[in-house]
């Protein structure tokens, strides 16, 4: 299992994804502010991983608090949650993770629970969310595996793998599950400029698992699709709106259009926590803008003329009409997505067996 993040008695330990694939080093966050920095600086990244990191950040903040009264602790919890929530705007999992621990805190505080008991319960919840994340990935992987070809090439964009979750992954979880069930699959990983999650992270983790992987520059998939070299596309998601429009790493939208043009199914794999019923359509999803330097520089070397204009939106939105299916741990959603999402939302969440 790839140790993306781990709750330890000394704090939350993160595999430093900025250093991969060349170095496997860790950053230990011993307070919530450090967890916020780790999320903002993308030491941990990927919607599911930052969701659980947000939950652990709140739990760590509460556990380490020296407040001696509930009103004082409640004021601190508000600050902790705001700090963590200000780190990255697009992946709804972050707000879901923070909200789950905050809701438990509010419930316990309203019942005048003792501070030591509150500390113990919020830590237990955050750690359980870690186990449930892996279980959700395995369950959605099992649903999605059947959708992938028995033998063929699957394109993915960005990293929606174990590194983007607590383990196993969403899009890569589906690929892993298919391979475990005997499918002969090889993977094309878009390099995913400018942050290179595909080239650095997807390639690294799939090679560790012995899954045949080839890295492509982002502008090569149309050509390969036209030559019949790609049988399916699968990506993760940072936020799925109530109508199925899906935000994911910048470049995903283009890949979806290309897949449609070539008659190739385009799947999204994401846990239910990524579905945002409060956001009606993709146009309402906030898109993170990141530092220009990610575009202007590569490995510390300037690649563009000084002073040229730069765009760096970190995500785009794929309209639901391009999506063949959204694979969740509750089942596979199909078009019309507004109706299928609303129907699945009514069902009780399944009992997931922690890994
Ligand atoms: O900016 P990142 O690396 O956090 O973006 C990650 C992605 O876009 C993933 O594809 C997405 O989070 C789905 S995997 C949980």
XYZ file of C-alpha atoms and ligand atoms in Angstrom:
370
model
C 0.000 0.000 0.000
C 1.351 3.435 -0.958
C 1.509 5.540 2.244
C -0.040 8.769 0.929
C -0.875 9.968 4.441
C -1.026 8.428 7.872
C -2.249 9.426 11.325
C 0.599 8.917 13.819
C 0.781 9.681 17.552
C 3.190 12.512 16.615
C 0.979 14.092 13.927
C -0.116 13.443 10.347
C 2.609 12.081 8.113
C 2.447 12.900 4.390
C 4.359 11.404 1.500
C 5.823 14.505 -0.178
C 4.292 14.293 -3.668
C 6.229 17.339 -4.864
C 9.386 15.217 -4.696
C 8.091 12.170 -6.587
C 9.146 10.222 -8.562
C 12.785 10.863 -7.658
C 12.595 10.976 -3.854
C 10.325 9.223 -1.352
C 10.352 11.600 1.580
C 7.785 12.497 4.219
C 6.530 15.656 5.879
C 5.195 15.314 9.430
C 2.518 17.909 10.238
C 2.320 18.384 13.979
C -0.383 21.063 13.966
C -3.353 22.049 11.806
C -1.565 25.034 10.272
C 1.079 22.698 8.960
C -1.643 20.419 7.523
C -3.063 23.487 5.741
C 0.363 24.299 4.301
C 0.821 20.697 3.135
C -2.523 20.863 1.289
C -1.905 24.322 -0.199
C 1.601 23.433 -1.402
C 0.329 20.166 -2.899
C 2.593 17.976 -0.772
C -0.666 16.041 -0.562
C -3.069 16.447 -3.486
C -5.981 14.728 -5.180
C -9.571 15.207 -4.066
C -9.940 12.175 -1.807
C -6.551 12.619 -0.156
C -7.197 16.274 0.637
C -10.679 15.395 1.922
C -9.271 13.051 4.548
C -6.343 15.428 5.169
C -8.869 18.176 5.928
C -10.665 15.868 8.357
C -7.383 14.889 10.014
C -6.335 18.553 10.124
C -9.457 19.478 12.094
C -9.034 16.464 14.385
C -5.365 17.319 14.944
C -6.242 20.948 15.714
C -8.824 19.865 18.286
C -6.591 17.185 19.783
C -3.684 19.625 20.205
C -5.809 22.502 21.497
C -5.030 23.810 24.986
C -8.491 25.375 25.378
C -9.915 24.517 28.784
C -13.563 25.487 28.177
C -16.025 24.519 25.444
C -16.661 28.134 24.304
C -12.919 28.666 23.883
C -12.547 25.393 22.008
C -15.535 26.199 19.781
C -13.938 29.513 18.754
C -10.722 27.660 17.972
C -12.544 25.031 15.902
C -14.027 27.783 13.721
C -10.548 29.152 13.051
C -9.128 25.682 12.365
C -11.891 24.903 9.852
C -11.576 28.281 8.104
C -7.812 27.905 7.792
C -8.057 24.436 6.282
C -10.960 25.399 3.999
C -8.995 28.338 2.545
C -6.303 26.105 1.056
C -7.825 24.838 -2.219
C -11.253 25.712 -3.642
C -12.241 23.151 -6.286
C -12.289 19.668 -4.756
C -15.492 19.456 -2.743
C -14.038 16.556 -0.752
C -11.978 19.049 1.269
C -15.122 20.798 2.532
C -16.851 17.449 3.022
C -13.936 16.165 5.155
C -13.709 19.318 7.257
C -17.504 19.404 7.609
C -17.794 15.819 8.851
C -15.440 16.424 11.786
C -16.880 19.886 12.484
C -20.416 18.431 12.573
C -19.366 15.772 15.077
C -17.651 18.430 17.177
C -20.778 20.614 17.159
C -22.948 17.682 18.158
C -20.645 16.697 21.047
C -20.215 20.284 22.206
C -23.999 20.807 22.181
C -24.296 17.759 24.461
C -21.679 19.272 26.832
C -19.334 16.320 26.250
C -16.036 16.549 28.123
C -13.085 17.950 26.155
C -10.980 14.735 26.477
C -13.922 12.688 25.166
C -14.425 15.124 22.256
C -10.738 14.828 21.385
C -10.904 11.066 21.368
C -14.079 10.940 19.240
C -12.936 13.387 16.542
C -9.649 11.528 16.108
C -11.521 8.217 15.841
C -13.798 9.689 13.166
C -10.931 11.107 11.078
C -9.103 7.773 11.228
C -12.263 5.905 10.251
C -12.676 8.223 7.241
C -9.229 7.098 6.116
C -10.301 3.417 6.189
C -13.618 4.226 4.513
C -11.864 6.080 1.703
C -9.898 2.960 0.805
C -13.015 0.796 1.096
C -14.939 3.183 -1.201
C -12.155 3.030 -3.790
C -12.194 -0.776 -3.711
C -15.972 -0.886 -4.075
C -16.092 1.577 -6.972
C -13.176 -0.288 -8.506
C -15.232 -3.482 -8.440
C -18.175 -1.722 -10.156
C -15.961 -0.058 -12.736
C -13.767 -3.034 -13.635
C -16.574 -4.557 -15.714
C -16.700 -1.428 -17.885
C -13.096 -1.711 -19.009
C -12.137 -3.912 -21.944
C -10.946 -7.485 -21.324
C -7.852 -6.558 -23.288
C -6.908 -3.066 -24.400
C -5.438 0.337 -23.741
C -6.937 2.823 -21.298
C -6.051 6.520 -21.254
C -6.069 8.480 -18.014
C -5.407 12.146 -17.255
C -3.766 13.509 -14.082
C -3.403 11.187 -11.095
C -6.548 9.651 -9.668
C -4.688 6.865 -7.951
C -3.563 5.733 -4.514
C -1.643 9.011 -4.273
C -4.834 11.019 -4.777
C -6.621 9.027 -2.074
C -5.745 7.140 1.091
C -4.938 4.128 -1.080
C -5.992 2.176 -4.192
C -7.439 5.210 -6.004
C -10.540 6.043 -8.029
C -9.736 5.945 -11.780
C -6.588 3.923 -11.104
C -8.577 1.878 -8.586
C -10.873 0.805 -11.436
C -7.831 -0.105 -13.517
C -6.301 -1.990 -10.570
C -9.558 -3.868 -9.989
C -9.787 -4.815 -13.675
C -6.198 -6.083 -13.686
C -6.854 -8.064 -10.467
C -9.808 -9.690 -12.297
C -7.629 -10.798 -15.185
C -8.114 -7.965 -17.703
C -5.040 -7.375 -19.846
C -4.833 -3.621 -19.657
C -2.070 -1.222 -20.420
C -2.329 2.409 -19.473
C -1.547 5.613 -21.316
C -0.897 8.402 -18.827
C -1.201 11.975 -20.088
C 1.733 13.876 -18.626
C -0.727 16.542 -17.347
C 0.981 19.879 -17.727
C 1.836 22.003 -15.888
C 2.140 20.003 -12.652
C 2.901 16.669 -14.350
C 0.722 14.506 -12.096
C 0.498 11.931 -14.898
C 4.172 11.789 -15.785
C 5.421 11.947 -12.197
C 2.734 10.265 -10.103
C 0.489 8.008 -12.206
C 3.494 6.488 -13.952
C 5.264 6.009 -10.601
C 2.430 4.245 -8.830
C 1.335 2.050 -11.760
C 4.909 0.923 -12.360
C 5.143 -0.045 -8.670
C 2.151 -2.324 -9.292
C 3.633 -3.755 -12.485
C 0.821 -2.354 -14.678
C 2.239 -1.556 -18.146
C 2.279 2.234 -18.469
C 3.302 4.682 -21.167
C 3.494 8.452 -20.678
C 2.150 10.764 -23.398
C 2.481 14.494 -23.829
C -0.951 16.073 -23.438
C -1.236 16.853 -27.144
C -0.770 13.270 -28.372
C -3.989 11.462 -27.473
C -6.017 12.692 -30.503
C -3.498 11.102 -32.823
C -3.492 7.817 -30.894
C -7.296 7.766 -30.759
C -7.448 8.275 -34.524
C -5.203 5.233 -34.949
C -7.503 3.041 -32.819
C -4.919 2.783 -30.039
C -7.254 3.725 -27.139
C -10.279 1.641 -26.086
C -11.470 3.614 -23.040
C -10.721 6.768 -21.058
C -11.066 6.937 -17.278
C -10.395 9.920 -15.030
C -11.122 10.975 -11.462
C -13.100 14.017 -10.312
C -12.744 16.942 -7.957
C -16.416 17.820 -7.942
C -19.449 16.341 -9.670
C -22.328 18.818 -9.889
C -25.930 17.699 -9.374
C -26.409 17.468 -13.167
C -23.281 15.339 -13.693
C -20.978 18.097 -14.993
C -17.573 17.162 -13.630
C -14.579 19.249 -12.592
C -11.241 17.510 -12.908
C -7.672 18.416 -13.732
C -7.162 20.977 -16.492
C -7.142 19.216 -19.855
C -9.797 16.641 -18.949
C -12.495 18.465 -20.935
C -10.414 18.330 -24.102
C -9.805 14.607 -23.650
C -13.557 14.037 -23.206
C -14.352 15.854 -26.459
C -11.721 13.830 -28.292
C -13.097 10.580 -26.860
C -16.622 11.444 -28.018
C -15.389 12.323 -31.512
C -13.685 8.925 -31.749
C -16.527 6.906 -30.204
C -14.444 5.950 -27.151
C -16.237 5.685 -23.786
C -15.172 8.361 -21.299
C -15.697 7.344 -17.647
C -15.393 9.296 -14.430
C -14.581 7.418 -11.201
C -15.214 9.164 -7.894
C -16.513 8.362 -4.428
C -19.934 9.683 -3.490
C -18.197 12.342 -1.342
C -17.193 14.055 -4.606
C -20.832 14.496 -5.678
C -21.968 17.983 -4.725
C -25.746 18.113 -4.691
C -25.596 21.764 -3.637
C -23.966 22.786 -6.929
C -26.572 22.620 -9.689
C -24.231 22.644 -12.684
C -20.568 22.816 -13.618
C -20.598 26.556 -14.325
C -20.940 27.129 -10.575
C -17.839 25.130 -9.598
C -15.003 27.401 -8.411
C -11.861 26.863 -10.471
C -8.554 27.239 -8.681
C -6.032 29.533 -10.376
C -2.468 28.623 -9.487
C 0.873 30.393 -9.558
C 2.143 31.474 -12.984
C 5.509 29.979 -12.139
C 4.097 26.471 -12.614
C 3.744 27.386 -16.304
C 6.729 29.650 -16.805
C 9.264 27.335 -15.173
C 10.181 23.673 -15.384
C 12.509 22.222 -12.772
C 13.551 25.720 -11.768
C 14.387 26.691 -15.370
C 12.496 29.533 -17.070
C 10.721 28.299 -20.223
C 8.884 31.443 -21.385
C 9.977 35.005 -22.130
C 9.959 37.270 -19.096
C 6.745 39.298 -18.911
C 4.612 37.200 -21.283
C 0.961 36.714 -20.220
C 0.236 33.417 -18.462
C -2.940 31.424 -17.719
C -2.934 28.677 -15.106
C -6.411 27.368 -14.243
C -5.851 24.102 -12.358
C -9.171 22.461 -13.326
C -11.790 22.445 -16.056
C -15.365 21.219 -16.244
C -16.470 18.407 -18.534
C -20.162 18.748 -19.401
C -22.163 15.661 -18.473
C -23.065 14.937 -22.106
C -19.503 13.718 -22.744
C -19.554 11.223 -19.865
C -20.486 7.578 -20.490
C -20.747 6.752 -16.790
C -19.800 8.050 -13.342
C -18.521 5.164 -11.240
C -19.128 5.533 -7.493
C -19.099 3.107 -4.565
C -22.921 3.292 -4.607
C -23.135 2.169 -8.222
C -22.563 3.429 -11.763
C -24.454 6.589 -12.692
C -25.689 6.921 -16.269
C -27.293 9.663 -18.328
C -29.618 11.458 -17.614
C -27.315 12.224 -14.698
C -29.552 14.704 -12.909
C -32.102 11.911 -12.392
C -29.620 9.116 -11.669
C -27.709 11.268 -9.148
C -30.942 12.301 -7.418
C -32.071 8.657 -7.251
C -28.790 7.422 -5.798
C -28.789 10.267 -3.275
C -32.016 8.813 -1.833
C -30.417 5.443 -1.140
C -28.754 4.839 2.216
C -24.959 4.795 1.929
C -23.701 1.212 1.651
C -21.912 -0.478 4.571
C -18.302 -0.463 3.420
C -15.951 -3.020 4.860
C -12.801 -1.150 5.889
C -9.656 -2.454 4.200
O -4.365 19.512 -8.410
P -4.515 18.088 -7.985
O -3.311 17.253 -8.248
O -5.001 17.973 -6.569
O -5.667 17.549 -8.936
C -6.062 16.214 -8.813
C -7.042 15.814 -9.833
O -7.509 16.590 -10.629
C -7.523 14.399 -9.762
O -7.808 13.922 -11.033
C -8.798 14.393 -8.911
O -8.552 14.877 -7.638
C -9.430 13.064 -8.860
S -8.535 11.832 -7.959
C -9.188 11.895 -6.376
